[in-house]
């Protein structure tokens, strides 16, 4: 079961000053399929997860259950894939991220005990430490991402998606069709969200 949290700051998480144990459970619509009305503007399926860049000091997270990744042989790989789109709040138009907006996908290699910046993918504009620009995520039907997770083979991982913003934004991130597969197409994780 995936769980939702509030008030976890990425820098504190990566410096081991804060963790998800003891974090505030998230209430409200972030990281849920909140409503078909809100999600009808992006991706092909209205029943997907979304979170908002809305209001100041927005630090919300969706944390996966622990996932034991097997070792893979030879040329076999483990891939994490998802469909993703970025829109204005309650609109299908492209969202222009504020200077503080960021989407993070962090991976813990020890089942959620520690989180390191080196194992995070960060989408943020104008930040030399980010992996991608947040504005590169398209609106509308979005895009499909496929990330190589082979380097995590043999570990019990947890994946955390985070929305960070300290400036009043009005955007919505949409995610659907999440899968973690080996090249033999064997599903390695569940999909239930609460």
PDB file of C-alpha atoms in Angstrom, residues 13 16 30 89 91 95 104 123 131 136-137 144 151 154 176 179-181 183 186:
ATOM      1  CA  UNK A  13      15.382  14.019   4.123  1.00  0.00           C
ATOM      2  CA  UNK A  16      19.071  12.245   7.283  1.00  0.00           C
ATOM      3  CA  UNK A  30      -2.756  15.623  -3.112  1.00  0.00           C
ATOM      4  CA  UNK A  89      -4.461  23.858 -11.933  1.00  0.00           C
ATOM      5  CA  UNK A  91      -6.828  23.289 -16.875  1.00  0.00           C
ATOM      6  CA  UNK A  95       1.941  25.276 -16.545  1.00  0.00           C
ATOM      7  CA  UNK A 104      11.287  14.588  -6.906  1.00  0.00           C
ATOM      8  CA  UNK A 123      12.717  17.975 -11.998  1.00  0.00           C
ATOM      9  CA  UNK A 131      18.276  16.038 -13.267  1.00  0.00           C
ATOM     10  CA  UNK A 136      10.154  19.802 -19.856  1.00  0.00           C
ATOM     11  CA  UNK A 137       7.216  17.703 -18.632  1.00  0.00           C
ATOM     12  CA  UNK A 144       6.017   8.128 -21.037  1.00  0.00           C
ATOM     13  CA  UNK A 151      21.586  -0.525 -10.501  1.00  0.00           C
ATOM     14  CA  UNK A 154      19.257  -7.083  -5.117  1.00  0.00           C
ATOM     15  CA  UNK A 176      -0.432   7.135 -14.466  1.00  0.00           C
ATOM     16  CA  UNK A 179       5.212  -0.147 -13.497  1.00  0.00           C
ATOM     17  CA  UNK A 180       8.469  -1.678 -12.385  1.00  0.00           C
ATOM     18  CA  UNK A 181       9.401  -4.459 -14.770  1.00  0.00           C
ATOM     19  CA  UNK A 183      13.005  -7.019 -19.402  1.00  0.00           C
ATOM     20  CA  UNK A 186       7.551  -9.667 -14.846  1.00  0.00           C
TER      21      UNK A 186
END
